[in-house]
Structure formats: structure tokens, C-alpha cells
Amino acid sequence: MPQRISLTQFLIGEQRAGRISADLRLLLEVVARAAEAIGATVSKGALVGALGEAGTENVQGEAQKKLDVIANEILLQANEWGGHLAAMASEEVETVCQIPSDYPKGDYLLLFDPLDGSSNIDVNVTIGTIFSVLRNPQAKDKNPTEADFLQPGHNQLAAGYATYGPSTQLVLTVGNGVHAFTLDREMGGFIYTHPFMTVPVETREYAINASNVRYWEAPMQRYIAELQQGKDGPRGSDFNMRWIASMVADVHRVLTRGGIFMYPLDEKCRAKGGKLRLMYEANPMAMLIEQAGGAATTGRERILDIVPERLHQRVPVILGSRAEVERVTAYHLDTDA
Ligand code: AHM
Ligand code: MG
């Protein structure tokens, strides 16, 4: 039998290679343990009363599901006492989540979407947790402010997600490729199963919520119309479409077998800047995709170069196989010119 490498062993290797500090290793272990706990609750579902509405709204005016609230609590509680974090930020919380004063503070800022794909919770379809790690630019004795979080995505020290699907997987980058780990539900703990994941440059598969077609901008309408014409159109080839409506699950497919994932700007979300959130959805996914050899843009600029203005800022997202992302970007730049 091949030797099983645990997440802990992998992270110790990264630490010995000088790619992560001891505190960042602890942080990633704690996030993994929180994901394990969230995954356990997700898999029990109705048995533990975890499905359905929470009856509350988050800061973005979205109705919260019970699992949004549970996952957020698990992540906050798991990460507040270890001494590795300066502060946290969550999709479910309006402003910075400070470390309680009884605990020591560390050098890192952790951002997360505790439960991504909320619309899929009650229908037993894959959902996940997305996270991003930044360095705290402030002195340790100060409480970080929102401004300390507003760093471009290329500053991320680590990024990843967990998927709660047929198996629970943790997908991670610390800037040296993308690595995935599968949870051993019986023995406990994540096992290293997918080293150096790569996104093929070419693809014949795309993911977009096509019900928004009439709200898209012209370059996006042109791109999708060409794909839909398949063999008979200018691309001369048939394309396949998938849309799970859980970004984690759609991006996981792109990381596994290639593809292009798009939540572009449209007339419905223009006032907000887009649908997906920059700091805890777009940035970590963009870092993963770039680390796997793919590309990630808004259609007009590289996602990782955006200087954030707000914690909950939204952006258009186009990511995946490089050749297709470059084509979509070229269509946008053509139209703008
Ligand atoms: P959420 O974080 O509240 O679940 O929202 C983000 C999700 C993404 O996972 C997914 O790509 C998108 O929203 C789906 O949107 P739509 O329902 O418009 O297709
Ligand atoms: Mg989300």
C-alpha cells in the first residue's frame, strides 16, 4: 500500500522548506479541523436539525440558513484562542471579528465564506467553505481595522477551500502549487491525495448561470453565443455546460478537469459591482487557479491585482483554463476600445 501522508505531515514539510511559519501551519491545521467539524454537521443534515432557514439576515441583506450561522460559529470559535490570528472577517459578519482579549494575538488575518453555496444546503448538493490568509500590517498590540484587511489578493499567504460532497476535501495553496487532501471519515484527519493540481490550458467546458443571459454585457453574450453554436459556429467545436451554483463545487471541477467558471457583471448586479465577494470568494479562488496554471480576471483586470475598497466588495469573476479566460478578456477589451 502506498504511504499515507497526513495534512500535518504535509504542512510540517512546508514549514521545514521555509514556505510557512509555525503559526501559519497551526492556522491551517485549525481551519482544517473546523472544516472537518462543519463537514460532520453538513453530513448529518436533518438528523441534527441543521437544515432550513435561520430566520435572520446577514450584513448583505441575504437570508441566512442555519448552516451559514453554524459554520460561521465553528470557524470563529476554532480560530480565536490559538494565538495565531490578529483578527478575522467573515461573509456573515458586518465588520472585523476581533480576538477576545483573554487570548494572545498573532500575525495573521483570516477571511472566510463559512458556507458557500447556501442555496444548495437543503437539496443535499455539494457546498463548501472558502478561506484566505493575509499578514496583519499592524503592530500586535493594536486591534486590526477594516483598512488592514484591504490588501490586494496577490498579498495572500495562503488560500483554500473545503468541499462537503461525496467526500470532504481540503484544497490548499501556500504559494507552491495546489494540493488537495481527502478526509478519512473513519480514522479522522485529512490525507494527501492530490499533489500539484493543474488546470489544463484548453477546455471545452464552461460554467455560468445562463438564466442571466439578457442581463449580461455584450462581450459575455458574444462569448457564450459562440460556445453555444458549437461545431457550426466560429469556434468549430462543441462545448459542454455545467452549473452547480456552489462556487466551491464548480471551481473544484475546473481544478480537477479544466473548464471556465464565470459570474460576470450583469445589469442585476451592476450597482453592487458583481455577485461574488472579492476578499473571501474571488481572491482565494483566483490564487488557487493561478497556482494551478490557470487565470482569473474580472473580464478587464487580474483579480489578484484589485485593491479592495470594502471588506464585502463584490466583483465579476471569470476564471479557469487560461486560453478561454484570455479570450473572454480580449472580448471585453475589444468592446471597451
Ligand atoms: P453564497 O456565498 O451566499 O452561497 O453565494 C455565492 C454563490 C456561489 O457559490 C455560486 O457560484 C453563486 O452564488 C450562485 O449564484 P446563482 O444562484 O445566481 O446561480
Ligand atoms: Mg459564497
Short mmCIF file of C-alpha atoms and ligand atoms in Angstrom, two decimals:
data_model
loop_
_atom_site.label_atom_id
_atom_site.label_comp_id
_atom_site.label_asym_id
_atom_site.label_seq_id
_atom_site.Cartn_x
_atom_site.Cartn_y
_atom_site.Cartn_z
CA MET A 1 0.00 0.00 0.00
CA PRO A 2 1.33 3.50 -0.78
CA GLN A 3 2.37 5.50 2.27
CA ARG A 4 -0.38 7.78 3.62
CA ILE A 5 0.74 11.36 4.15
CA SER A 6 -1.41 13.35 6.54
CA LEU A 7 -2.16 17.07 6.25
CA THR A 8 0.00 17.58 9.36
CA GLN A 9 2.97 15.83 7.73
CA PHE A 10 2.49 17.85 4.55
CA LEU A 11 2.39 21.13 6.49
CA ILE A 12 5.46 20.22 8.56
CA GLY A 13 7.25 19.61 5.25
CA GLU A 14 6.18 23.07 4.03
CA GLN A 15 7.42 24.59 7.28
CA ARG A 16 10.80 22.81 7.04
CA ALA A 17 11.12 24.03 3.44
CA GLY A 18 10.69 27.58 4.76
CA ARG A 19 7.41 28.21 2.91
CA ILE A 20 5.27 28.66 6.03
CA SER A 21 5.87 29.68 9.63
CA ALA A 22 4.90 27.52 12.63
CA ASP A 23 1.98 29.87 13.30
CA LEU A 24 0.71 29.66 9.72
CA ARG A 25 0.94 25.87 9.97
CA LEU A 26 -1.15 25.98 13.15
CA LEU A 27 -3.65 28.31 11.46
CA LEU A 28 -4.10 25.92 8.51
CA GLU A 29 -4.46 22.93 10.84
CA VAL A 30 -7.13 24.75 12.83
CA VAL A 31 -9.03 25.75 9.67
CA ALA A 32 -8.87 22.09 8.54
CA ARG A 33 -10.23 20.90 11.88
CA ALA A 34 -13.04 23.46 11.67
CA ALA A 35 -13.82 22.23 8.14
CA GLU A 36 -13.95 18.68 9.49
CA ALA A 37 -16.47 19.79 12.11
CA ILE A 38 -18.56 21.71 9.56
CA GLY A 39 -18.45 18.71 7.22
CA ALA A 40 -19.69 16.43 10.02
CA THR A 41 -22.66 18.72 10.67
CA VAL A 42 -23.38 19.04 6.93
CA SER A 43 -23.42 15.26 6.54
CA LYS A 44 -25.83 14.80 9.47
CA GLY A 45 -28.17 17.45 7.99
CA ALA A 46 -31.76 16.99 9.11
CA LEU A 47 -30.71 14.47 11.81
CA VAL A 48 -29.26 17.31 13.87
CA GLY A 49 -31.73 19.98 12.76
CA ALA A 50 -29.10 21.71 10.61
CA LEU A 51 -31.25 22.36 7.54
CA GLY A 52 -33.56 25.28 6.80
CA GLU A 53 -33.67 28.98 7.44
CA ALA A 54 -32.06 30.64 10.45
CA GLY A 55 -34.70 33.37 10.36
CA THR A 56 -32.04 36.10 10.26
CA GLU A 57 -30.32 38.22 7.60
CA ASN A 58 -26.58 38.82 7.17
CA VAL A 59 -24.98 42.23 6.59
CA GLN A 60 -25.55 41.85 2.84
CA GLY A 61 -29.29 41.50 3.29
CA GLU A 62 -29.26 37.79 2.42
CA ALA A 63 -31.45 35.37 4.38
CA GLN A 64 -29.17 33.16 6.48
CA LYS A 65 -29.55 29.41 6.58
CA LYS A 66 -28.99 27.60 9.88
CA LEU A 67 -25.79 26.11 8.43
CA ASP A 68 -24.45 29.58 7.47
CA VAL A 69 -24.70 30.52 11.14
CA ILE A 70 -23.38 27.18 12.49
CA ALA A 71 -20.37 27.15 10.12
CA ASN A 72 -19.54 30.76 10.98
CA GLU A 73 -19.61 29.99 14.73
CA ILE A 74 -17.43 26.88 14.28
CA LEU A 75 -14.77 28.86 12.38
CA LEU A 76 -14.77 31.81 14.78
CA GLN A 77 -14.56 29.64 17.91
CA ALA A 78 -11.91 27.30 16.49
CA ASN A 79 -9.63 30.16 15.49
CA GLU A 80 -9.91 32.68 18.32
CA TRP A 81 -7.82 31.07 21.08
CA GLY A 82 -4.72 29.60 19.35
CA GLY A 83 -2.68 32.82 19.34
CA HIS A 84 -2.02 32.68 15.58
CA LEU A 85 -4.51 35.33 14.44
CA ALA A 86 -4.72 39.10 14.73
CA ALA A 87 -8.38 39.16 13.59
CA MET A 88 -10.91 37.52 11.31
CA ALA A 89 -13.50 38.62 8.73
CA SER A 90 -16.50 36.62 7.57
CA GLU A 91 -19.17 36.86 4.89
CA GLU A 92 -21.69 36.55 7.71
CA VAL A 93 -20.35 39.38 9.89
CA GLU A 94 -20.51 43.09 9.07
CA THR A 95 -17.13 44.17 10.35
CA VAL A 96 -13.83 42.83 11.71
CA CYS A 97 -14.10 39.95 14.22
CA GLN A 98 -11.55 40.76 16.94
CA ILE A 99 -9.72 38.16 19.00
CA PRO A 100 -11.16 38.19 22.57
CA SER A 101 -8.81 40.00 24.97
CA ASP A 102 -8.23 36.84 27.09
CA TYR A 103 -6.23 35.28 24.23
CA PRO A 104 -2.86 36.21 22.69
CA LYS A 105 -2.79 37.67 19.20
CA GLY A 106 -0.70 36.54 16.21
CA ASP A 107 0.46 37.90 12.87
CA TYR A 108 -2.28 36.75 10.51
CA LEU A 109 -5.67 37.85 9.26
CA LEU A 110 -8.13 35.11 8.30
CA LEU A 111 -11.08 35.75 5.97
CA PHE A 112 -13.77 33.24 5.11
CA ASP A 113 -17.06 32.43 3.48
CA PRO A 114 -18.12 29.88 6.10
CA LEU A 115 -20.72 28.14 3.95
CA ASP A 116 -20.55 28.76 0.22
CA GLY A 117 -23.42 27.62 -1.98
CA SER A 118 -26.12 28.27 0.60
CA SER A 119 -28.90 27.72 -1.95
CA ASN A 120 -27.75 24.07 -2.20
CA ILE A 121 -27.83 23.25 1.53
CA ASP A 122 -31.38 21.97 1.72
CA VAL A 123 -31.17 19.97 -1.53
CA ASN A 124 -28.14 17.91 -0.45
CA VAL A 125 -25.83 19.24 -3.16
CA THR A 126 -22.10 19.93 -2.58
CA ILE A 127 -21.33 23.09 -0.59
CA GLY A 128 -18.12 24.33 0.98
CA THR A 129 -16.00 26.75 2.99
CA ILE A 130 -13.60 29.23 1.31
CA PHE A 131 -10.74 30.96 3.16
CA SER A 132 -7.91 33.42 2.62
CA VAL A 133 -4.92 34.36 4.81
CA LEU A 134 -3.19 37.76 4.86
CA ARG A 135 -0.46 39.20 7.05
CA ASN A 136 -1.59 41.76 9.60
CA PRO A 137 0.19 45.02 8.74
CA GLN A 138 -0.36 46.44 12.25
CA ALA A 139 1.60 46.08 15.46
CA LYS A 140 0.38 43.12 17.53
CA ASP A 141 -0.96 45.19 20.43
CA LYS A 142 -3.44 47.07 18.19
CA ASN A 143 -6.83 45.73 17.15
CA PRO A 144 -6.83 45.45 13.33
CA THR A 145 -9.31 47.65 11.50
CA GLU A 146 -11.14 47.02 8.24
CA ALA A 147 -8.42 49.03 6.44
CA ASP A 148 -5.80 46.45 7.49
CA PHE A 149 -7.72 43.77 5.57
CA LEU A 150 -7.97 45.80 2.35
CA GLN A 151 -4.93 44.27 0.65
CA PRO A 152 -4.82 43.05 -2.95
CA GLY A 153 -5.15 39.30 -3.44
CA HIS A 154 -1.52 38.92 -4.55
CA ASN A 155 -0.65 39.53 -0.87
CA GLN A 156 -2.39 36.32 0.20
CA LEU A 157 -0.06 33.96 2.08
CA ALA A 158 -2.41 31.01 1.77
CA ALA A 159 -5.82 30.28 0.33
CA GLY A 160 -8.09 27.29 0.08
CA TYR A 161 -11.46 25.72 0.39
CA ALA A 162 -13.17 22.64 1.74
CA THR A 163 -15.88 20.85 -0.25
CA TYR A 164 -18.58 18.92 1.53
CA GLY A 165 -19.62 16.49 -1.19
CA PRO A 166 -19.48 12.73 -1.68
CA SER A 167 -16.14 13.08 0.13
CA THR A 168 -14.91 16.03 2.15
CA GLN A 169 -11.80 17.52 0.56
CA LEU A 170 -9.49 20.33 1.56
CA VAL A 171 -7.75 22.16 -1.29
CA LEU A 172 -4.88 24.39 -0.35
CA THR A 173 -2.11 26.64 -1.63
CA VAL A 174 0.66 28.36 0.27
CA GLY A 175 2.17 29.70 -2.95
CA ASN A 176 3.83 26.46 -4.09
CA GLY A 177 1.16 24.79 -6.21
CA VAL A 178 -2.27 23.48 -5.29
CA HIS A 179 -2.65 20.38 -3.12
CA ALA A 180 -5.79 18.52 -2.09
CA PHE A 181 -6.48 16.30 0.88
CA THR A 182 -9.36 13.89 1.40
CA LEU A 183 -10.96 13.42 4.81
CA ASP A 184 -10.77 9.88 6.16
CA ARG A 185 -14.13 9.84 7.91
CA GLU A 186 -13.47 6.63 9.88
CA MET A 187 -9.91 7.32 11.03
CA GLY A 188 -10.28 11.14 11.19
CA GLY A 189 -7.90 13.61 9.57
CA PHE A 190 -7.11 14.75 6.04
CA ILE A 191 -4.89 12.56 3.83
CA TYR A 192 -2.78 13.98 0.97
CA THR A 193 -4.44 12.65 -2.19
CA HIS A 194 -3.98 15.22 -4.99
CA PRO A 195 -0.47 16.74 -5.31
CA PHE A 196 0.12 19.72 -7.62
CA MET A 197 -3.29 20.02 -9.25
CA THR A 198 -3.23 21.75 -12.64
CA VAL A 199 -5.84 23.41 -14.82
CA PRO A 200 -5.37 22.44 -18.48
CA VAL A 201 -4.77 25.46 -20.74
CA GLU A 202 -7.54 24.44 -23.17
CA THR A 203 -11.08 23.35 -22.31
CA ARG A 204 -14.40 22.52 -23.91
CA GLU A 205 -16.48 23.00 -20.76
CA TYR A 206 -17.96 26.19 -19.31
CA ALA A 207 -19.93 27.15 -16.20
CA ILE A 208 -22.28 30.14 -15.99
CA ASN A 209 -25.80 30.84 -14.76
CA ALA A 210 -27.26 31.14 -18.26
CA SER A 211 -30.63 32.37 -16.97
CA ASN A 212 -28.95 35.80 -16.70
CA VAL A 213 -28.17 35.98 -20.44
CA ARG A 214 -30.31 39.04 -21.10
CA TYR A 215 -28.60 40.98 -18.30
CA TRP A 216 -25.00 40.31 -19.43
CA GLU A 217 -22.76 42.80 -21.16
CA ALA A 218 -22.20 42.43 -24.94
CA PRO A 219 -18.79 40.68 -24.74
CA MET A 220 -20.17 37.99 -22.46
CA GLN A 221 -23.23 37.50 -24.68
CA ARG A 222 -20.92 37.15 -27.68
CA TYR A 223 -18.63 34.63 -25.95
CA ILE A 224 -21.44 32.36 -24.74
CA ALA A 225 -23.35 32.59 -28.04
CA GLU A 226 -20.20 31.36 -29.83
CA LEU A 227 -19.83 28.43 -27.43
CA GLN A 228 -23.48 27.51 -27.90
CA GLN A 229 -23.12 27.45 -31.69
CA GLY A 230 -20.58 24.67 -31.17
CA LYS A 231 -19.32 22.88 -34.28
CA ASP A 232 -21.47 25.10 -36.51
CA GLY A 233 -20.14 28.40 -35.10
CA PRO A 234 -16.85 30.32 -35.18
CA ARG A 235 -15.25 28.02 -32.56
CA GLY A 236 -15.80 24.97 -34.77
CA SER A 237 -16.17 22.71 -31.75
CA ASP A 238 -18.93 21.62 -29.36
CA PHE A 239 -18.80 22.83 -25.74
CA ASN A 240 -20.40 21.29 -22.65
CA MET A 241 -22.03 23.27 -19.84
CA ARG A 242 -22.18 22.67 -16.04
CA TRP A 243 -23.59 24.93 -13.31
CA ILE A 244 -23.79 23.65 -9.73
CA ALA A 245 -24.37 27.10 -8.17
CA SER A 246 -21.84 26.35 -5.42
CA MET A 247 -18.68 28.20 -6.39
CA VAL A 248 -16.57 25.68 -4.45
CA ALA A 249 -18.01 22.75 -6.39
CA ASP A 250 -17.77 24.49 -9.76
CA VAL A 251 -14.18 25.63 -9.11
CA HIS A 252 -13.28 22.17 -7.83
CA ARG A 253 -14.39 20.72 -11.16
CA VAL A 254 -12.28 23.31 -13.01
CA LEU A 255 -9.26 22.41 -10.85
CA THR A 256 -9.84 18.73 -11.44
CA ARG A 257 -10.50 18.54 -15.18
CA GLY A 258 -10.35 22.10 -16.52
CA GLY A 259 -13.08 24.48 -17.61
CA ILE A 260 -14.03 28.12 -17.33
CA PHE A 261 -16.19 29.46 -14.48
CA MET A 262 -17.94 32.80 -14.87
CA TYR A 263 -20.09 35.04 -12.71
CA PRO A 264 -19.79 38.16 -14.89
CA LEU A 265 -21.06 41.66 -14.37
CA ASP A 266 -24.74 41.96 -15.31
CA GLU A 267 -27.47 44.58 -15.08
CA LYS A 268 -28.94 42.91 -11.97
CA CYS A 269 -25.69 43.10 -10.00
CA ARG A 270 -24.04 46.14 -11.64
CA ALA A 271 -24.83 48.51 -8.77
CA LYS A 272 -23.14 46.14 -6.32
CA GLY A 273 -20.13 45.58 -8.60
CA GLY A 274 -20.83 41.89 -9.22
CA LYS A 275 -22.30 38.88 -7.44
CA LEU A 276 -19.31 37.21 -5.79
CA ARG A 277 -17.32 38.74 -2.97
CA LEU A 278 -13.72 39.78 -3.66
CA MET A 279 -12.00 39.13 -0.39
CA TYR A 280 -13.27 35.70 0.65
CA GLU A 281 -14.54 34.22 -2.63
CA ALA A 282 -12.80 35.69 -5.69
CA ASN A 283 -9.31 36.25 -4.22
CA PRO A 284 -8.73 32.81 -2.68
CA MET A 285 -10.15 31.07 -5.76
CA ALA A 286 -8.04 33.28 -8.05
CA MET A 287 -4.88 32.41 -6.11
CA LEU A 288 -5.67 28.68 -6.33
CA ILE A 289 -6.45 28.85 -10.05
CA GLU A 290 -3.29 30.84 -10.85
CA GLN A 291 -1.19 28.48 -8.73
CA ALA A 292 -2.65 25.64 -10.82
CA GLY A 293 -1.64 27.33 -14.08
CA GLY A 294 -5.00 28.95 -14.88
CA ALA A 295 -6.06 32.61 -14.98
CA ALA A 296 -8.59 34.74 -13.10
CA THR A 297 -9.94 38.12 -14.19
CA THR A 298 -12.96 40.38 -13.93
CA GLY A 299 -13.00 40.47 -17.73
CA ARG A 300 -10.98 43.66 -17.54
CA GLU A 301 -8.30 43.15 -14.88
CA ARG A 302 -6.49 40.43 -12.98
CA ILE A 303 -8.47 39.67 -9.83
CA LEU A 304 -5.36 39.39 -7.63
CA ASP A 305 -4.34 42.98 -8.53
CA ILE A 306 -7.58 44.65 -7.39
CA VAL A 307 -7.00 46.99 -4.44
CA PRO A 308 -10.08 46.40 -2.27
CA GLU A 309 -12.15 49.34 -1.09
CA ARG A 310 -14.52 47.45 1.22
CA LEU A 311 -14.50 44.18 3.14
CA HIS A 312 -17.65 42.91 1.45
CA GLN A 313 -16.85 44.32 -2.01
CA ARG A 314 -18.21 42.33 -4.96
CA VAL A 315 -16.52 41.74 -8.32
CA PRO A 316 -17.18 39.96 -11.61
CA VAL A 317 -15.32 36.63 -11.72
CA ILE A 318 -14.01 34.79 -14.79
CA LEU A 319 -11.52 32.03 -14.02
CA GLY A 320 -10.13 28.71 -15.19
CA SER A 321 -8.36 27.41 -18.29
CA ARG A 322 -6.06 30.16 -19.50
CA ALA A 323 -6.86 30.14 -23.21
CA GLU A 324 -10.59 30.67 -22.57
CA VAL A 325 -10.09 33.31 -19.85
CA GLU A 326 -7.81 35.23 -22.21
CA ARG A 327 -10.42 35.05 -24.96
CA VAL A 328 -13.19 36.43 -22.69
CA THR A 329 -10.85 39.20 -21.55
CA ALA A 330 -9.99 40.07 -25.16
CA TYR A 331 -13.72 40.33 -25.99
CA HIS A 332 -14.21 42.75 -23.07
CA LEU A 333 -11.21 44.87 -24.05
CA ASP A 334 -12.36 44.92 -27.70
CA THR A 335 -15.79 46.22 -26.71
CA ASP A 336 -14.34 48.82 -24.33
CA ALA A 337 -11.97 50.07 -27.05
P1 AHM B 1 -23.31 32.28 -1.10
O1 AHM B 1 -21.92 32.51 -0.59
O2 AHM B 1 -24.33 33.09 -0.37
O3 AHM B 1 -23.68 30.83 -1.16
O4 AHM B 1 -23.36 32.87 -2.63
C1 AHM B 1 -22.38 32.56 -3.56
C2 AHM B 1 -22.89 31.54 -4.56
C3 AHM B 1 -21.75 30.86 -5.29
O5 AHM B 1 -21.35 29.71 -4.59
C4 AHM B 1 -22.36 30.49 -6.62
O6 AHM B 1 -21.42 30.45 -7.66
C5 AHM B 1 -23.37 31.60 -6.85
O7 AHM B 1 -23.64 32.17 -5.57
C6 AHM B 1 -24.63 31.07 -7.46
O8 AHM B 1 -25.44 32.13 -7.79
P2 AHM B 1 -26.82 31.91 -8.61
O9 AHM B 1 -27.77 31.32 -7.62
O10 AHM B 1 -27.17 33.29 -9.03
O11 AHM B 1 -26.55 30.98 -9.75
MG MG B 2 -20.18 32.22 -1.10
#
